[in-house]
Short mmCIF file of C-alpha atoms and ligand atoms in Angstrom, two decimals:
data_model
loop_
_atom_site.label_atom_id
_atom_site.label_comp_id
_atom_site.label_asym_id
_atom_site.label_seq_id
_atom_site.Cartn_x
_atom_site.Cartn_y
_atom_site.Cartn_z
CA UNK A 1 -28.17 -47.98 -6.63
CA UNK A 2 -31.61 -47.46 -4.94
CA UNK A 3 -31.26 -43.57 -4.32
CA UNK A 4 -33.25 -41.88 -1.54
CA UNK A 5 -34.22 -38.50 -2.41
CA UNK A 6 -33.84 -35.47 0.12
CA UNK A 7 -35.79 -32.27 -0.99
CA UNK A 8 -34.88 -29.01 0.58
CA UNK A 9 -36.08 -25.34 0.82
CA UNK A 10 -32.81 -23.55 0.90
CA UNK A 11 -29.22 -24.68 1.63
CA UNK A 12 -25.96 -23.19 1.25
CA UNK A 13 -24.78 -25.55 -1.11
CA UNK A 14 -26.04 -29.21 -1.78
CA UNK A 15 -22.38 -30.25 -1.99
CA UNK A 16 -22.13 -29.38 1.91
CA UNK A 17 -25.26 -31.00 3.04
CA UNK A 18 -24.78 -34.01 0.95
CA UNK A 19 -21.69 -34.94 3.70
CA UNK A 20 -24.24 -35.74 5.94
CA UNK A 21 -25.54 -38.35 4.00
CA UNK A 22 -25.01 -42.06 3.37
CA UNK A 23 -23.83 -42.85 -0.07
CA UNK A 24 -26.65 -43.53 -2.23
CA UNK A 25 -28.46 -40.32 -1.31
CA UNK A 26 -29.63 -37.53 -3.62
CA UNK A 27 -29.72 -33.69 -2.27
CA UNK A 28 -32.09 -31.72 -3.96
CA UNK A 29 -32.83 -27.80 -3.07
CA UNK A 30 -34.67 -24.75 -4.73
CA UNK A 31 -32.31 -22.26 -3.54
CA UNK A 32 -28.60 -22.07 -2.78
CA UNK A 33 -27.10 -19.52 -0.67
CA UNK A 34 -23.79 -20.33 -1.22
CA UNK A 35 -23.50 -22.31 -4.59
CA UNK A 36 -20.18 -23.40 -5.69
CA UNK A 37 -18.31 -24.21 -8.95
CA UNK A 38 -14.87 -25.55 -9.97
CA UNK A 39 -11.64 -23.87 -8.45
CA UNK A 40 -13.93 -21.91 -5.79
CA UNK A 41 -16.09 -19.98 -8.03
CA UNK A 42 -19.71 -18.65 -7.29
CA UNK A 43 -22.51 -20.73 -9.00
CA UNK A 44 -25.57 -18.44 -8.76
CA UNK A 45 -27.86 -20.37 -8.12
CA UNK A 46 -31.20 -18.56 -9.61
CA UNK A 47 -34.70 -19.77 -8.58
CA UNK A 48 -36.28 -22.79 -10.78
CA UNK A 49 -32.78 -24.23 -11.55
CA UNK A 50 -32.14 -27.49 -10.93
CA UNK A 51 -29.36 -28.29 -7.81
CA UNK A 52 -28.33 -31.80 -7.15
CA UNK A 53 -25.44 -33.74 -5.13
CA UNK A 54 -25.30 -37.53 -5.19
CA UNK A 55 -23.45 -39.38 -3.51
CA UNK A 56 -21.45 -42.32 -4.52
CA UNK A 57 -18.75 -44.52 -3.05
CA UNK A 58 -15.62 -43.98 -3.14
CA UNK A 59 -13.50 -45.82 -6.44
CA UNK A 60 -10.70 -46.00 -5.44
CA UNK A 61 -8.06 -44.23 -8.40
CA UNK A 62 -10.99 -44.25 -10.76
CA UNK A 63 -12.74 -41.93 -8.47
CA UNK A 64 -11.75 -38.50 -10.67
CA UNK A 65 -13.39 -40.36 -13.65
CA UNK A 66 -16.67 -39.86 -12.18
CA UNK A 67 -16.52 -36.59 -13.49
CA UNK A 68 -17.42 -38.33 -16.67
CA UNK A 69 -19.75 -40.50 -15.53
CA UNK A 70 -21.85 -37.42 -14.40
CA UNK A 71 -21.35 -35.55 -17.37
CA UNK A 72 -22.21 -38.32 -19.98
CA UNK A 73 -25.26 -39.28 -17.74
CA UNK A 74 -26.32 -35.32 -17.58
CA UNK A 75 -26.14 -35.60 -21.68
CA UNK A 76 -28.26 -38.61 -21.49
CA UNK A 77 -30.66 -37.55 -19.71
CA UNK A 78 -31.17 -34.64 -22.51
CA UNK A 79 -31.30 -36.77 -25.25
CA UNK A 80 -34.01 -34.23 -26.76
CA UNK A 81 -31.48 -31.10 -27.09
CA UNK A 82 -28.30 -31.32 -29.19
CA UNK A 83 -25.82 -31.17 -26.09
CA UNK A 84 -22.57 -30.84 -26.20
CA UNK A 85 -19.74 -31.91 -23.91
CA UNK A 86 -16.73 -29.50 -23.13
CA UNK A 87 -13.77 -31.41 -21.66
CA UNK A 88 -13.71 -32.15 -19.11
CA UNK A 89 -17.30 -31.69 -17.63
CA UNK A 90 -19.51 -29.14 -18.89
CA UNK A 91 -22.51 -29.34 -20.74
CA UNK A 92 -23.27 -27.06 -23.65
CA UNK A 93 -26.20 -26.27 -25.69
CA UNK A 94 -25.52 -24.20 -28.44
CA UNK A 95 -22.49 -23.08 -27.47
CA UNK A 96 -23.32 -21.66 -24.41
CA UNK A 97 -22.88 -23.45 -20.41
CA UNK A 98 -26.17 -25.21 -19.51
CA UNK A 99 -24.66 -27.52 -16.49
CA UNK A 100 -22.01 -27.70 -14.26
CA UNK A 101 -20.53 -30.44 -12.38
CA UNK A 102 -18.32 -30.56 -9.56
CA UNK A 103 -17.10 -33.42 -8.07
CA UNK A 104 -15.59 -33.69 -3.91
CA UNK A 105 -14.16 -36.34 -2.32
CA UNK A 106 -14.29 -36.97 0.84
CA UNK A 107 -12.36 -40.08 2.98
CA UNK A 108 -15.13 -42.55 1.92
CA UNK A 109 -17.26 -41.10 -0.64
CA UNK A 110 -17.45 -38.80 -3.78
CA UNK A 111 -19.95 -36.13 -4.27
CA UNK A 112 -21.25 -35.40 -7.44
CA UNK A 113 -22.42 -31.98 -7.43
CA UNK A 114 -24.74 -31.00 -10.52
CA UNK A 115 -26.33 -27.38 -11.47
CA UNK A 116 -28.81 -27.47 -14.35
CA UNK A 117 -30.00 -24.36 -16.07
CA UNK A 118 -33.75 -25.15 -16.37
CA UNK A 119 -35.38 -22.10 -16.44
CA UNK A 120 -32.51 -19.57 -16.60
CA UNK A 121 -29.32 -18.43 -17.68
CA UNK A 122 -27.20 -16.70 -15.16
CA UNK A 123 -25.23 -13.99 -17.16
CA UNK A 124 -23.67 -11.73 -14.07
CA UNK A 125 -19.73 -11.96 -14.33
CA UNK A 126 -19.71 -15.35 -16.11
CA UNK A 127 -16.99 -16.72 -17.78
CA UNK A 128 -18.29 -18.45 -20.68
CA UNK A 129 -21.43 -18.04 -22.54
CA UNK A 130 -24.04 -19.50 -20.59
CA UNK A 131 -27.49 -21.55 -21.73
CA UNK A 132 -31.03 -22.84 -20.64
CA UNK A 133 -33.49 -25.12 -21.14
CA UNK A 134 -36.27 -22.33 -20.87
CA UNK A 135 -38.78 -24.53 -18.70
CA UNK A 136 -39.21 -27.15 -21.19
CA UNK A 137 -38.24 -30.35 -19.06
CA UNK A 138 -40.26 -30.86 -16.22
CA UNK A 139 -37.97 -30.74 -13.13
CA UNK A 140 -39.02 -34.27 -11.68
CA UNK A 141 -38.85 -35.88 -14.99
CA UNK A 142 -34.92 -34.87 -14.97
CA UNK A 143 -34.18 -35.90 -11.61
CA UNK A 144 -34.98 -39.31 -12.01
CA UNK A 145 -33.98 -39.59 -15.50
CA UNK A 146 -30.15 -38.26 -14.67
CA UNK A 147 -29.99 -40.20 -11.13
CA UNK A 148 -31.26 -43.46 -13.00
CA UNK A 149 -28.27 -42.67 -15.54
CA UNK A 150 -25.85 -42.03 -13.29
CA UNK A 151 -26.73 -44.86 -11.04
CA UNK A 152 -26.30 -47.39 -14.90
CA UNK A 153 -22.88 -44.91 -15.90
CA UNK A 154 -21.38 -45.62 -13.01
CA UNK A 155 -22.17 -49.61 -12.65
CA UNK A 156 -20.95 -49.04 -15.80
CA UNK A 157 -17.26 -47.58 -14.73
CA UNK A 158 -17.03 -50.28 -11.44
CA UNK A 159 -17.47 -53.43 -13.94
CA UNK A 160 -16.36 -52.66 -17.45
CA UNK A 161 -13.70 -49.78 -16.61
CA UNK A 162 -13.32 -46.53 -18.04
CA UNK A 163 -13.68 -47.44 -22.00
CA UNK A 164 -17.48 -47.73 -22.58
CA UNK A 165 -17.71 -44.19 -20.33
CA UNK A 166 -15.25 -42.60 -22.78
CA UNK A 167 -16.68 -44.08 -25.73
CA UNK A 168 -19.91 -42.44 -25.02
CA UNK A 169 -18.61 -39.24 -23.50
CA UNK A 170 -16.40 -38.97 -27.32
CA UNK A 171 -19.79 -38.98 -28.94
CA UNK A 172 -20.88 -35.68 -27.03
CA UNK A 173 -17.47 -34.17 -26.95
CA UNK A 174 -16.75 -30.85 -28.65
CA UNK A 175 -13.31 -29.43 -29.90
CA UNK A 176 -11.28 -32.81 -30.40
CA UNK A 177 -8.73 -32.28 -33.51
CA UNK A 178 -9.73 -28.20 -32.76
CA UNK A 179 -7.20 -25.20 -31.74
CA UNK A 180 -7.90 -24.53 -27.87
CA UNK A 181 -6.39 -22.60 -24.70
CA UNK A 182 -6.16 -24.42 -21.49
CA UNK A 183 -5.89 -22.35 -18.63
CA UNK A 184 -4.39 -24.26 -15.93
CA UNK A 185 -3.84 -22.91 -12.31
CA UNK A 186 -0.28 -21.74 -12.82
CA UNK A 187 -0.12 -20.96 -17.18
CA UNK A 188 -1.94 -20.94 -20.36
CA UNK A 189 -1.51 -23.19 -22.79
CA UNK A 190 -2.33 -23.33 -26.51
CA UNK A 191 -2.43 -26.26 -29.19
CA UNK A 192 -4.41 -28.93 -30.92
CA UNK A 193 -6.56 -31.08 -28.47
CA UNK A 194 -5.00 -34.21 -29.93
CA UNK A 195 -7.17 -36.87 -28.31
CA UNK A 196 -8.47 -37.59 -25.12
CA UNK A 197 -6.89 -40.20 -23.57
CA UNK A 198 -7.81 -43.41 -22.08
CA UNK A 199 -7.19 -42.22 -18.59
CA UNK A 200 -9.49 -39.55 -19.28
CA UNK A 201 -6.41 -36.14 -19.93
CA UNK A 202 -6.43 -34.27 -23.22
CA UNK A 203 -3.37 -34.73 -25.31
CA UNK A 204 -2.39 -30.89 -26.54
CA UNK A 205 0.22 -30.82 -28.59
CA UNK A 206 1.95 -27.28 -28.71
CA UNK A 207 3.13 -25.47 -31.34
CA UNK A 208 6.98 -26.75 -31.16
CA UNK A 209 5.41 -29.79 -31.71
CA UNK A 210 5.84 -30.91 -27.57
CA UNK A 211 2.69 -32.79 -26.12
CA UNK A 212 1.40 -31.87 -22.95
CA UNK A 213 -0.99 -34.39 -20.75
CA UNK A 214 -3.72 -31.90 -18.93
CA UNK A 215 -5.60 -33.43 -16.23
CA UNK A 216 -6.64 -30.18 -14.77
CA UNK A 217 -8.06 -27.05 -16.29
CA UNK A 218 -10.77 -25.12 -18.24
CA UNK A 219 -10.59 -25.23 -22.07
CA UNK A 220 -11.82 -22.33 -24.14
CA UNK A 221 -11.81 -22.40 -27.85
CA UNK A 222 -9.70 -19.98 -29.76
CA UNK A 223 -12.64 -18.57 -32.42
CA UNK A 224 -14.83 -17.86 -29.57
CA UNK A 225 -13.05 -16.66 -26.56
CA UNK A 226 -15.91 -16.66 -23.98
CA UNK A 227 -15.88 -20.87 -24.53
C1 BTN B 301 -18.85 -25.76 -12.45
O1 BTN B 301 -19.11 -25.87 -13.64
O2 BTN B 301 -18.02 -24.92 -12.06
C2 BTN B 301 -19.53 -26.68 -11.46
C3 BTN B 301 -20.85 -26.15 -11.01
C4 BTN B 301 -21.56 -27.10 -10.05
C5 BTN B 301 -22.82 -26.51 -9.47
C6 BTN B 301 -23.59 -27.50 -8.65
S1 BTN B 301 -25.18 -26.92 -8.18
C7 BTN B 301 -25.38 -28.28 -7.11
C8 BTN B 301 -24.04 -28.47 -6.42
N1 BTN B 301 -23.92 -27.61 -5.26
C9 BTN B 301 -22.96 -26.69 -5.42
O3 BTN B 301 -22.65 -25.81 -4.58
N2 BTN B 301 -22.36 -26.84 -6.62
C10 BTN B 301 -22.93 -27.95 -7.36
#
């Protein structure tokens, strides 16, 4: 992929203006009106943070596994800080959120929306625990670091399939073989996060010993309810 870089001032959310743009184009912007997370929550979107869309083509079925494409290339890219992947997409550093990812499809393309805690830590109404990098990577240095990764991860995906992505997203991966809560849009669940599975799903298996496939959700960990 030979990515052409857009730079705004202020948009409402580089997810939206990135549907204006050909696959193989990177939105960049300082501020965000109007950021947005997973299930229609607010990303505040404070000043010096980093706010990126690609976009890709669309894969077809395998498009939903771009999630992990974008979340193993994020950890890549940050090779310097012990980061952590929480299933299925968010990037941790000590513990506490440091990126976001949110992935939209569209008829012919897939978005991959990506907030990066640079400078700050939001900490108004936030779910989890929430981290930053405190200014110590150089803004530039990480765009073209993570859009150089994600442009190899997801090469990657289209010619060896999904395994080498999962390998390296298992090596990041937090709470495998742990006791977690998976709040999914209509219940809660509870139980071991078995394995993740080839096709990407966590394997939970309940306490009556039933195993449940989640493809959907946000995971919290039961010692530390804020995630
Ligand atoms: C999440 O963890 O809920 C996903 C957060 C994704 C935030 C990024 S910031 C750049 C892009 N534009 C948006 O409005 N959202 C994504």
């Amino acid at each position: 992929m030979n990515w052409k870089y857009y730079y705004f001032k202020e948009v409402n959310s580089t997810n939206d203006e990135a549907l204006n743009y050909p696959v193989g184009s990177v939105i960049i912007a300082q501020k965000q009106t109007a950021g947005r997370g997973r299930y229609g929550r607010q990303w505040l979107s404070e000043d010096g943070n980093l706010f990126l869309s690609a976009v890709l083509p669309d894969y077809g079925n395998d498009s939903p596994l771009l999630t992990f494409v974008a979340a193993v290339s994020v950890a890549d890219s940050l090779a310097d800080f012990p980061v952590r992947i929480k299933w299925p997409n968010d990037i941790l550093l000590n513990g506490g959120k440091l990126a976001g990812i949110l992935l939209e499809r569209t008829d012919d393309k897939v978005i991959i929306g990506i907030g990066i805690n640079l400078v700050s830590a939001p900490t108004q109404n936030m779910l989890y625990r929430t981290a930053s990098l405190n200014g110590k990577v150089a803004k530039e240095d990480l765009i073209m670091k993570l859009t150089a990764n994600l442009a190899h991860n997801a090469e990657l995906l289209a010619q060896d399939g999904f395994a080498p992505i999962r390998d390296k997203w298992l090596k990041y991966a937090v709470g495998i073989g742990e006791t977690i809560r998976v709040s999914l849009p209509n219940e809660t669940l509870s139980g071991i996060f078995e394995s993740f599975t080839p096709q990407g799903a966590i394997s939970l298996k309940q306490a009556n010993n039933t195993v449940r496939l989640i493809t959907v959700g946000d995971v919290f960990f039961e010692q530390n309810k804020k995630g």
